[in-house]
Coordinates of C-alpha atoms in Angstrom, one line a residue:
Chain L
X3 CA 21.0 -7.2 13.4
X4 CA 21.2 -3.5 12.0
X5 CA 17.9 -1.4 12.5
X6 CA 16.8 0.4 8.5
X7 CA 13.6 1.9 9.6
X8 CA 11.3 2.3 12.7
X9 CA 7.9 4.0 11.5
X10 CA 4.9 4.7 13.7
X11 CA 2.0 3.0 12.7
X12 CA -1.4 2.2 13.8
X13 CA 0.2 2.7 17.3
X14 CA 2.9 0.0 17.1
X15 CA 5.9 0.2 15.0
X16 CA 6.5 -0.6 11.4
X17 CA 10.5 -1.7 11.2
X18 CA 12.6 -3.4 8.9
X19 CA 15.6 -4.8 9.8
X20 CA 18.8 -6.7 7.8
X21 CA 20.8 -9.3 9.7
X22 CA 23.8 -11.6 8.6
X23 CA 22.5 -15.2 7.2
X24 CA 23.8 -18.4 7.8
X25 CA 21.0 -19.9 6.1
X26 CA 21.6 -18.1 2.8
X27 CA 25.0 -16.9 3.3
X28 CA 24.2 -13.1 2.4
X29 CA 22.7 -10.4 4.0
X30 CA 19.0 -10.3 4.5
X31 CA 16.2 -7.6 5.0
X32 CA 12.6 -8.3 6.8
X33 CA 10.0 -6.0 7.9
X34 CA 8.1 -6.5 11.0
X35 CA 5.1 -4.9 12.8
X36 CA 4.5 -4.8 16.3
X37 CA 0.9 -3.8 17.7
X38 CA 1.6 -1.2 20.3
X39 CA 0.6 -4.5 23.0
X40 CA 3.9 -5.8 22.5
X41 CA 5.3 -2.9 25.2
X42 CA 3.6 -4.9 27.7
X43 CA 4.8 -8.1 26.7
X44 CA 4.9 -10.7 24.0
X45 CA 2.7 -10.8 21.5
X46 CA 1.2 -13.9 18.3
X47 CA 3.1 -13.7 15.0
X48 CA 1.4 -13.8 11.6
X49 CA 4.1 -15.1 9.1
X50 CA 3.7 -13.1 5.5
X51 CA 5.3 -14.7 2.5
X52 CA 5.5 -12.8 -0.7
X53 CA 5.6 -13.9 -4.4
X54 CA 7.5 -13.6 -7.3
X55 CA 9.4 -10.6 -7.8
X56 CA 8.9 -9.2 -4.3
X57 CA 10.9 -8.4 -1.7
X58 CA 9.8 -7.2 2.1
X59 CA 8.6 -4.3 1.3
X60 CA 5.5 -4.9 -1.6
X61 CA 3.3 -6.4 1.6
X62 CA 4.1 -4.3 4.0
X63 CA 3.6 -0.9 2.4
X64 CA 0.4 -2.5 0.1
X65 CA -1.9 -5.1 1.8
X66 CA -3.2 -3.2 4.3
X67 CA -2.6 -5.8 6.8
X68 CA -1.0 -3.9 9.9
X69 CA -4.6 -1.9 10.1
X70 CA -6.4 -5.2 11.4
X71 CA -3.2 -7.0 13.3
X72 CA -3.2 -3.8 15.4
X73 CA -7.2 -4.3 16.2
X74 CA -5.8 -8.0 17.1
X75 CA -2.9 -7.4 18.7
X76 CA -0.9 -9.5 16.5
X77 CA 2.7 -9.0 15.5
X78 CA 3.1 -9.6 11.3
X79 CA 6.4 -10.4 10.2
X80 CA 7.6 -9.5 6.1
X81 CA 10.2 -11.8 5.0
X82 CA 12.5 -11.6 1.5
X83 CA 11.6 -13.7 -1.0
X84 CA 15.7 -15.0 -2.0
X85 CA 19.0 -14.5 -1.2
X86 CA 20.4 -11.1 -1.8
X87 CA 23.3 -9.4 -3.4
X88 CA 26.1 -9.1 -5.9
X89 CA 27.4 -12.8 -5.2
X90 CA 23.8 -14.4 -5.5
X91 CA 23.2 -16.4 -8.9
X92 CA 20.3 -14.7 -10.6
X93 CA 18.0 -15.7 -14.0
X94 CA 17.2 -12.7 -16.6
X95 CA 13.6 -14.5 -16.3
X96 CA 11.6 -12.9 -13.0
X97 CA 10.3 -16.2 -12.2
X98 CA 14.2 -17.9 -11.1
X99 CA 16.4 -16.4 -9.0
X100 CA 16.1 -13.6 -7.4
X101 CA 12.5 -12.5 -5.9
X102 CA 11.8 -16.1 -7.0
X103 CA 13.3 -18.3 -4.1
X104 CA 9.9 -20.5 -4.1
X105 CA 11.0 -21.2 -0.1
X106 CA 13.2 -24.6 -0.8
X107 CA 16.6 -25.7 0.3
X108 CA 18.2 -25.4 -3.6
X109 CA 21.0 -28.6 -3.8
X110 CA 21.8 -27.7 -7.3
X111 CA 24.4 -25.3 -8.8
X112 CA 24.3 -22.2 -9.5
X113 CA 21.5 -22.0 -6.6
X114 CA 22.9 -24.0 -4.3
X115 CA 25.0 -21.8 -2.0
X116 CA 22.7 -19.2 -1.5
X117 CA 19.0 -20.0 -1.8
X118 CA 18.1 -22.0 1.2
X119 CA 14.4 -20.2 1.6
X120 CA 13.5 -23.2 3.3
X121 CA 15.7 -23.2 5.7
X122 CA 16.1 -19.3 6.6
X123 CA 12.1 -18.8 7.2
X124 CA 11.7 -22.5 8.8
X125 CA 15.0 -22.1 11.3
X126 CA 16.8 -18.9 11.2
X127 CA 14.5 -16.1 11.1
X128 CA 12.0 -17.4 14.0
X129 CA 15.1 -18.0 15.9
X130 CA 16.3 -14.2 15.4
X131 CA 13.1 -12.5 15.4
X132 CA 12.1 -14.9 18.7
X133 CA 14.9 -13.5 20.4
X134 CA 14.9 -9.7 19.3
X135 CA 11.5 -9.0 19.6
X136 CA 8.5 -9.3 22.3
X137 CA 7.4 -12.1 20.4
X138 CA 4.9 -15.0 21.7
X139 CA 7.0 -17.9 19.6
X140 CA 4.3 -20.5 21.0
X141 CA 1.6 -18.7 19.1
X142 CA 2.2 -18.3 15.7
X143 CA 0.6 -18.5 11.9
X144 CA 1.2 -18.4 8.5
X145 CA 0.0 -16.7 5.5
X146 CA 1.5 -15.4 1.9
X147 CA 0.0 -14.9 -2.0
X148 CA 0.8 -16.8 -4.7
X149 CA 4.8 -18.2 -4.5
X150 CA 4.0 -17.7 -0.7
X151 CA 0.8 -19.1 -0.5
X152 CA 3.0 -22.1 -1.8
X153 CA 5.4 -21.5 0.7
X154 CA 3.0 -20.6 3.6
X155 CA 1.0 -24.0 2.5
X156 CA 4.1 -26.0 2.0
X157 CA 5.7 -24.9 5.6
X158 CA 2.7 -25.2 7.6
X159 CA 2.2 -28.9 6.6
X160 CA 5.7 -30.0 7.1
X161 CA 6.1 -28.6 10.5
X162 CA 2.9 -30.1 12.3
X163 CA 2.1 -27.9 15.7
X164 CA 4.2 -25.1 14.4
X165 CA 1.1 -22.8 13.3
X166 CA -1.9 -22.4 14.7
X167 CA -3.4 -21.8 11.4
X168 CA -2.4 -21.1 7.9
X169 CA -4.2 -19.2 4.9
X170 CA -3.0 -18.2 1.4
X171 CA -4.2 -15.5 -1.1
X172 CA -4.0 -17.4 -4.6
X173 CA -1.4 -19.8 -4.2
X174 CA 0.3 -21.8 -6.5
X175 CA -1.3 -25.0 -5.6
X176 CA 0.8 -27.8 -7.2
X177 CA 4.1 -26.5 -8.8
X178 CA 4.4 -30.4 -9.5
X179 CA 1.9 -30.1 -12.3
X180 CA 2.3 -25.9 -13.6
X181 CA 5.0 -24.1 -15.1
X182 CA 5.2 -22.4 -12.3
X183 CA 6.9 -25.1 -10.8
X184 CA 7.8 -27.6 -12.4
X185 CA 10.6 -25.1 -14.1
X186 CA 11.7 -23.7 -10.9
X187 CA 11.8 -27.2 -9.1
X188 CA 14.1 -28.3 -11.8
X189 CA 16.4 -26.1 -11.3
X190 CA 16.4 -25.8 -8.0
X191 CA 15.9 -29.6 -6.5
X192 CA 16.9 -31.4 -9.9
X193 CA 14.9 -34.0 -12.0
X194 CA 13.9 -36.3 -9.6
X195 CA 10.5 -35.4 -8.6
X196 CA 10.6 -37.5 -5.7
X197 CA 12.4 -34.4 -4.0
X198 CA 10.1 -32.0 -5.1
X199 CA 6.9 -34.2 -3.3
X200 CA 7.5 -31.8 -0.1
X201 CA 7.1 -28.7 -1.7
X202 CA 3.8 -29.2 -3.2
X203 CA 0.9 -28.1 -1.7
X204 CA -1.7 -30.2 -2.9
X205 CA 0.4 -33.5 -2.5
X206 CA 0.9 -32.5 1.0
X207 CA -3.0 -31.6 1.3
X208 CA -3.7 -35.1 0.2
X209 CA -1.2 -37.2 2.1
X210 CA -0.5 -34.9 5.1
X211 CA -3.1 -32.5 5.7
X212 CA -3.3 -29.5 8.5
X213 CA -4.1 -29.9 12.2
X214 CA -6.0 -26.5 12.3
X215 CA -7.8 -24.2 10.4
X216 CA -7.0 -23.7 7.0
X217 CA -8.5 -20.6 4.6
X218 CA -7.7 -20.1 0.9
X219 CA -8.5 -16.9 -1.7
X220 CA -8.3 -16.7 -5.0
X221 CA -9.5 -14.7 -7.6
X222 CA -12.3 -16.1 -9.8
X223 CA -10.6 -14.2 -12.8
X224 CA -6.9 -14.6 -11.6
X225 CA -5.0 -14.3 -14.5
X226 CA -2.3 -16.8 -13.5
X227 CA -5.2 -19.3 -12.5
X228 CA -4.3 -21.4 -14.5
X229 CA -0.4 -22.2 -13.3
X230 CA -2.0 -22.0 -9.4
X231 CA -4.3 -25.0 -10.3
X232 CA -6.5 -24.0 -7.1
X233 CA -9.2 -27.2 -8.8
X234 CA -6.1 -29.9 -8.1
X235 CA -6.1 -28.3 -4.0
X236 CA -10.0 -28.1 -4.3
X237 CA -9.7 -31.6 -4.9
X238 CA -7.1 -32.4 -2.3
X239 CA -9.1 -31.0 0.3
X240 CA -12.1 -32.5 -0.5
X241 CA -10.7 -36.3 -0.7
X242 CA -8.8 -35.6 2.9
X243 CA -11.8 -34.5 4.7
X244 CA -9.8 -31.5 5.5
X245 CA -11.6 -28.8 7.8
X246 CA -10.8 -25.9 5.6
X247 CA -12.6 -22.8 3.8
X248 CA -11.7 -22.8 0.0
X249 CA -13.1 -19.5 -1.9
X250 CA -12.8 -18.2 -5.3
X251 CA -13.9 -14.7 -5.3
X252 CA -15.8 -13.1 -8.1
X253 CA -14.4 -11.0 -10.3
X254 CA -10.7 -10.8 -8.3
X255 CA -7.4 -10.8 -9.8
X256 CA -3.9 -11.5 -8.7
X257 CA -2.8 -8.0 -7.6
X258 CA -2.9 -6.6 -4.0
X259 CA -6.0 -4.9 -4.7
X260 CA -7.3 -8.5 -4.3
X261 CA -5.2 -9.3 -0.7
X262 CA -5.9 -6.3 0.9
X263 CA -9.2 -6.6 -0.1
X264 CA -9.8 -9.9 2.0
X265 CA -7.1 -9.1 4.6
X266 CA -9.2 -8.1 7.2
X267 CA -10.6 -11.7 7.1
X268 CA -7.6 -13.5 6.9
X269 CA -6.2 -11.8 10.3
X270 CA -9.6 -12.1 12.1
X271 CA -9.3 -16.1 10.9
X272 CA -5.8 -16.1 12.7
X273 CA -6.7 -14.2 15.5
X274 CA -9.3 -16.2 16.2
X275 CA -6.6 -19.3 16.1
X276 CA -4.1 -17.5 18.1
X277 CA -6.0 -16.5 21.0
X278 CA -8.4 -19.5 21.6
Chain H
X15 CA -10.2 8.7 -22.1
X16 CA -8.0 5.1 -22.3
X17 CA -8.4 2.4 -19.3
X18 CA -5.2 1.7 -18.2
X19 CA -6.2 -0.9 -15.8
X20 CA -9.5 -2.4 -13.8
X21 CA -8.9 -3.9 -10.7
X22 CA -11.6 -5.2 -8.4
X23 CA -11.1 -4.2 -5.3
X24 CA -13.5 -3.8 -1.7
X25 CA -16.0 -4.9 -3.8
X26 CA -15.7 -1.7 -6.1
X27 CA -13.3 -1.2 -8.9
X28 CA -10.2 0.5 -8.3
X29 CA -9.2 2.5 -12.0
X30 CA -6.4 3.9 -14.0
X31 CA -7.0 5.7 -17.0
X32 CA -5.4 8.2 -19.2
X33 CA -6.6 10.8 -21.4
X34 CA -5.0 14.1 -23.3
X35 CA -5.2 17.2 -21.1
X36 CA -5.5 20.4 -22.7
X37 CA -4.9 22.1 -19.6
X38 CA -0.9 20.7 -19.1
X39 CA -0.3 19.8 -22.5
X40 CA 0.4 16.7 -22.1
X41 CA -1.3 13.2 -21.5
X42 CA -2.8 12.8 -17.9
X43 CA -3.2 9.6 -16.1
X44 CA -5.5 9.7 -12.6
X45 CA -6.7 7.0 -10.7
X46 CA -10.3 6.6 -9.8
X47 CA -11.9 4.2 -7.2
X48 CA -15.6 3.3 -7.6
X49 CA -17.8 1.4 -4.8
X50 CA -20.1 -1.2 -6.2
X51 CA -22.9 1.7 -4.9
X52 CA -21.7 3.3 -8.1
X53 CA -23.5 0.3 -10.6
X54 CA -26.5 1.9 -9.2
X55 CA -26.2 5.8 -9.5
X56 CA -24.0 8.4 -8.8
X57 CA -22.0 8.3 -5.7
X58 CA -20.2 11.1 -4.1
X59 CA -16.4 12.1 -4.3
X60 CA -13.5 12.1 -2.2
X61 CA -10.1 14.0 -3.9
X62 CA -6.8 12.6 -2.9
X63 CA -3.6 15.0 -3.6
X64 CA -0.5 13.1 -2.9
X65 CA 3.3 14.9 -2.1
X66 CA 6.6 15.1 -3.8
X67 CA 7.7 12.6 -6.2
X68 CA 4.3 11.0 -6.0
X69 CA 2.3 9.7 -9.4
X70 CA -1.4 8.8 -9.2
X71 CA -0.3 5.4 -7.9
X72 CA 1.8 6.4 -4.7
X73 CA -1.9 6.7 -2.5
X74 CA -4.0 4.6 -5.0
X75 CA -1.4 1.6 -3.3
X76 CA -0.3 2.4 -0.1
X77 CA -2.9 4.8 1.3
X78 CA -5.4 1.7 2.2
X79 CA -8.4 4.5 1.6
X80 CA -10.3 1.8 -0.7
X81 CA -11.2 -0.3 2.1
X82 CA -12.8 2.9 3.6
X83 CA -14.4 4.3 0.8
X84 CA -16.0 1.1 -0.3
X85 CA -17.3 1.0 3.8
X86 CA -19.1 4.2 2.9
X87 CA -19.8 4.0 -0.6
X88 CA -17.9 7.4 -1.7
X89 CA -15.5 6.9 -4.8
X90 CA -11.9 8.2 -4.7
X91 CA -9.5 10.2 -7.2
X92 CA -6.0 10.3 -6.9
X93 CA -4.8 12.9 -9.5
X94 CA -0.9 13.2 -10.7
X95 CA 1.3 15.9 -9.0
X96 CA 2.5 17.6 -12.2
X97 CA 2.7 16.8 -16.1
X98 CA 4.5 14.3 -17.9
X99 CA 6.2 13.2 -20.2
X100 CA 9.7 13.9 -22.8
X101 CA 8.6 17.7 -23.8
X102 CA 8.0 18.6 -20.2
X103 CA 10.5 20.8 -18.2
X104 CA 11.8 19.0 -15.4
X105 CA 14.7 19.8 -12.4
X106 CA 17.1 17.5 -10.6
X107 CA 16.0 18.4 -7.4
X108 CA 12.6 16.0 -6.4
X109 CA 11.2 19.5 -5.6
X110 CA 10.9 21.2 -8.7
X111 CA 9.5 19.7 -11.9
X112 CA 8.1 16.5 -12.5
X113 CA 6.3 15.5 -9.9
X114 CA 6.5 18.8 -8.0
X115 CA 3.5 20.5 -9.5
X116 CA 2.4 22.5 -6.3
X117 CA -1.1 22.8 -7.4
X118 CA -0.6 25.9 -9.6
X119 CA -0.4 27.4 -12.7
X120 CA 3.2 28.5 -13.5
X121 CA 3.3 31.9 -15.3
X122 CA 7.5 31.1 -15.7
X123 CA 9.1 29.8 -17.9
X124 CA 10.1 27.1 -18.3
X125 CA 7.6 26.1 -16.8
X126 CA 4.7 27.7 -18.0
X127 CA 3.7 25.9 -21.1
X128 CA 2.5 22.8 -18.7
X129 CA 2.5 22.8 -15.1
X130 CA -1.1 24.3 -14.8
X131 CA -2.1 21.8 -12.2
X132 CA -4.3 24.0 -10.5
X133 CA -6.4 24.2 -14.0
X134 CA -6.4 20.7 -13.9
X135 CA -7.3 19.7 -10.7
X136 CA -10.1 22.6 -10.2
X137 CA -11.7 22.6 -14.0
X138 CA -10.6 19.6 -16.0
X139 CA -10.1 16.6 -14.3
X140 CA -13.6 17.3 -12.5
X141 CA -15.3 18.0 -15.8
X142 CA -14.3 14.9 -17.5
X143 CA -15.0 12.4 -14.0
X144 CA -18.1 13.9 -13.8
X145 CA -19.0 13.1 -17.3
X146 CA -17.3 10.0 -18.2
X147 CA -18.3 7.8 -14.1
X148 CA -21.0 7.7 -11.8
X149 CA -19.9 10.8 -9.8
X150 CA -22.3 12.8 -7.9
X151 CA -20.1 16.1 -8.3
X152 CA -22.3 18.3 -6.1
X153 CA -21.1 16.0 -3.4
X154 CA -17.4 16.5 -3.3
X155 CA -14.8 16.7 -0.6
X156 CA -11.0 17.0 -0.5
X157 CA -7.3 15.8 0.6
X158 CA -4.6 15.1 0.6
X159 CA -0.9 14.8 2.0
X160 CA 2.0 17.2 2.2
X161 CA 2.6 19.1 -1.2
X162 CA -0.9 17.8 -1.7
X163 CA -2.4 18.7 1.6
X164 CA -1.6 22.4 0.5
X165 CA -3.4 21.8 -2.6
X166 CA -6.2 20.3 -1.0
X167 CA -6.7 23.5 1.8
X168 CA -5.4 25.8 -1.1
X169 CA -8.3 24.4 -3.7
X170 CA -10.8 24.0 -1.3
X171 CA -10.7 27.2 0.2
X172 CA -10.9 29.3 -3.5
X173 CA -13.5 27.5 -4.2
X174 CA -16.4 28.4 -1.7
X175 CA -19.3 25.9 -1.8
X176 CA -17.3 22.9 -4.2
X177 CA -16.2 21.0 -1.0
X178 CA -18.6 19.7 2.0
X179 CA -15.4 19.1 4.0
X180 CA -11.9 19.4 3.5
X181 CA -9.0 17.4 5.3
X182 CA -4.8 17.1 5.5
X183 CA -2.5 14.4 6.4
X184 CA 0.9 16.3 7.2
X185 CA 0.1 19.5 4.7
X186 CA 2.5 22.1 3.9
X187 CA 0.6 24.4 5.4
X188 CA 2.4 28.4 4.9
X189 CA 4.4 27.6 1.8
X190 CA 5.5 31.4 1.6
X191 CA 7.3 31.0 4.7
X192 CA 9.1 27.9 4.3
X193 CA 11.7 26.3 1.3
X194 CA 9.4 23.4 0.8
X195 CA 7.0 26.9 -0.8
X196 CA 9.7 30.2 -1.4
X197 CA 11.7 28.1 -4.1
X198 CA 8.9 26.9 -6.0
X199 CA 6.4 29.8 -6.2
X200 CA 9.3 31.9 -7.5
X201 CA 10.0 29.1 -9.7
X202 CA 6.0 29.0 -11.3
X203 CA 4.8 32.1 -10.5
X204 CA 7.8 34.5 -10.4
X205 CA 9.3 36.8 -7.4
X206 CA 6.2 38.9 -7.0
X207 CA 5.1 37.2 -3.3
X208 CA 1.2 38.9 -3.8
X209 CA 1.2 36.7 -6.9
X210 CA 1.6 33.3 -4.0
X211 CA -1.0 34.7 -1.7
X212 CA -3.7 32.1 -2.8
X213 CA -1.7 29.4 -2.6
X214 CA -0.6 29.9 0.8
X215 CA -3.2 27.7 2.9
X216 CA -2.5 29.8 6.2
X217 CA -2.7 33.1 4.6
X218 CA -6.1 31.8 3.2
X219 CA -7.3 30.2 6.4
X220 CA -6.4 33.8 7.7
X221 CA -8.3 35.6 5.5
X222 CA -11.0 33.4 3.9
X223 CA -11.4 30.6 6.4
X224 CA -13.7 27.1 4.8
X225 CA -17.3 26.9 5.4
X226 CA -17.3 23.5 6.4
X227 CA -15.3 21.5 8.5
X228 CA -12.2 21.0 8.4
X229 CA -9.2 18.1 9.7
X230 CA -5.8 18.3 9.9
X231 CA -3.1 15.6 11.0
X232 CA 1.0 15.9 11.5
X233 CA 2.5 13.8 13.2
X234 CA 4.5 15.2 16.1
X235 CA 7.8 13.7 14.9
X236 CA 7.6 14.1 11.1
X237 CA 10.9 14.9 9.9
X238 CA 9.9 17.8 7.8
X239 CA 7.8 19.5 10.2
X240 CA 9.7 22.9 10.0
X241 CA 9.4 22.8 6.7
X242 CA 5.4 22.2 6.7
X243 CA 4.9 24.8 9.4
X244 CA 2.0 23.5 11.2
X245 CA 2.4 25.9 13.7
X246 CA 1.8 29.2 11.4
X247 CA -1.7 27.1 10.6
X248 CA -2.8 26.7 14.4
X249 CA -2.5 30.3 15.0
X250 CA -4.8 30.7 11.4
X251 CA -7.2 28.4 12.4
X252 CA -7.7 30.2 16.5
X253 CA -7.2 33.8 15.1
X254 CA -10.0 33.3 12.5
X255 CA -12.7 31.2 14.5
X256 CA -12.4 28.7 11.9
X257 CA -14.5 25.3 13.4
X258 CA -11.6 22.7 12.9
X259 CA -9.7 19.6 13.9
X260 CA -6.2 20.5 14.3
X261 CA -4.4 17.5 15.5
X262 CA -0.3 16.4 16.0
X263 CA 0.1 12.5 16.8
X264 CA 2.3 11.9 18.7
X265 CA 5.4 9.6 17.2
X266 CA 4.2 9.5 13.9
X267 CA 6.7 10.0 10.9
X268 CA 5.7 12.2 7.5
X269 CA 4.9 8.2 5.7
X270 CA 2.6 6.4 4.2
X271 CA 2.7 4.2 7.7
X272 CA 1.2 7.8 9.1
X273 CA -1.6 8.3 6.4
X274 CA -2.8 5.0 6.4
X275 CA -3.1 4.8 10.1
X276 CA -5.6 8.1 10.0
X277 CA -7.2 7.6 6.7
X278 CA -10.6 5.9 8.4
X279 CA -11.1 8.6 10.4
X280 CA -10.5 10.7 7.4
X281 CA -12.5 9.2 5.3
X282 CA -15.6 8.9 7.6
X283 CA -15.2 12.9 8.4
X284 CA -15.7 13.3 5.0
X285 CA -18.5 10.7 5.1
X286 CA -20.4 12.4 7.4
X287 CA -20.0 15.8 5.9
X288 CA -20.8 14.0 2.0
X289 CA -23.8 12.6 3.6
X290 CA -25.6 14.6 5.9

């Protein structure tokens, strides 16, 4: 693991760091904050999943979020959003391919040797960052917007007593049933949408649901609202009897002028998690 | 004036809007950050002059000052750092040109015929805000980082009784000593060093001092703190009386990671000067 940056910030450290992957067989970069309690010892982790078109850095230089981890005392951690690199199959669309790794284990070609999303942020990146860093690997959660609110949603209800608690800014909330999706499923996983069950949100909400605390944001005037389909997760939520708090904010879009806007909450809702 | 883009955002609406500037020459485009307080009359005004190689978006994203501003109901402008576009003179080096407009008006050519930023940001820009938004312009304060922490000390203190309160994140603080300064005020203003005087914020504090108070923060390691010459400011500040907050953090870096951590105590200095 090769150090790129170490900044000062809010009295921890702002750093981003690229490692080898196994899991996607390139080169990776993540950021990751530490509150200025992790010189004492090890510290939560709030997992932050980006969408489309990021990669480490749109979060962790726009959301505002390391202001109210290091009031908590929580660690954040930035991943990529796809494989990297010259070798890495890309799509001239921004919604496949690079920046679009929609956090699944792809089995079809060209995707297949390279974006295993799934995989790297499930297995190989807590590993690493759990042995590099004064991390508290029993206390973690998990957040992201819009292809990572998928991904946050997606990972936290296939990994029961992973998280603590998990929250999403606009996710996409059924990829089975939107363009966003469906498209990117297809070429990932294949046609047979019994694979893809996994990796939808609401399906998971329905048949699996969340052992802890659950928060959701969107924008009441998102303009992708339409291919998140927050109404088929309302509904999800609603049928399981899920303990959860499901808001659509007035007047909010899909930019980070909307997450950072409600950031403060969604660490506070962690914190709370973390440290109880 | 043309809206480039509404975003809500704290509540407020964070703005970017375009409109043709007679004093560059050129199309401008600022952004502008209103409270909802603003729905219901004018509220005060807190400039924001960003560095080298910054647009009106660097700060606008990365600063976090919304969350702040919307706290205390004061709306936020972050101006360009030069003019724009094809017919403009530019430089190869990132600290001449295009987005290097030092806050003055160039006399040289080739510069001459547009990079009248000080024009701009003292006469223009304020006249058309205060016309076209619900901005209380007799409550106005000022900062700004770096390249733009000089033109926020430079501004305010040539213009007794415009600002209540004038800060810096990391200014360049005795441009006429220094190559972040010597290069460029020959460059605008020609080899005549009595023609700089005004634009050099120690020189100023020296002999002009800012009724009202005044904040400054560097961080002790910034990595172009011999160029920004905080020390030539301290000396100002002690030799002339001036009341101030003169502050170097320790460990912090010349980023955005450094202004964001400062910017709610920045912003609620202002506060307290905007409203008292």
């Amino acid at each position: 693991m090769d150090t790129v940056s170490e900044n000062r910030c809010f009295g921890g450290t702002q750093g981003v760091y690229t490692h080898a992957s196994s899991a996607c067989n390139c080169d990776m970069t993540f950021g990751l904050f530490l509150p200025e309690e992790a010189d004492d010892g090890p510290v939560p982790l709030l997992w932050y999943l980006s969408g489309l078109t990021c990669t480490h850095e749109n979060a962790m230089t726009k959301a505002g979020a390391q202001a109210w981890a290091a009031d908590q005392g929580i660690a954040l951690i930035f991943p990529d959003t796809s494989p990297r690199g010259d070798d890495v199959a890309d799509d001239d669309a921004y919604d496949l391919g690079k920046g679009a790794g929609f956090y699944v284990n792809a089995t079809q070609d060209p995707w297949a040797p390279h974006f295993r999303m799934w995989d790297y942020v499930v297995e190989e990146l807590p590993a690493l960052v759990g042995r590099e860093f004064a991390l508290d690997m029993e206390r973690q959660a998990i957040t992201g917007h819009s292809m990572g609110g998928h991904g946050a949603l997606t990972i936290a209800m296939n990994n029961p007593g992973r998280f603590k608690s998990v929250s999403a800014f606009s996710p996409i909330c059924n990829p089975m049933g939107s363009d966003w999706g469906r498209k990117q499923l297809t070429a990932y996983l294949g046609g047979t949408e019994t694979a893809w069950a996994r990796h939808d949100a609401s399906h998971l909400m329905r048949e699996v649901g969340f052992d802890g605390p659950v928060l959701m944001d969107t924008g009441s005037t998102d303009q992708f609202i339409d291919l998140l389909r927050p109404e088929v997760m309302a509904d999800a939520i609603a049928t399981r009897r899920q303990p959860a708090t499901f808001r659509l904010q007035k007047g909010y879009d899909h930019s980070y002028f909307f997450v950072s806007t409600f950031m403060e909450e969604h660490v506070a809702f962690h914190a709370e998690a973390l440290f109880a």
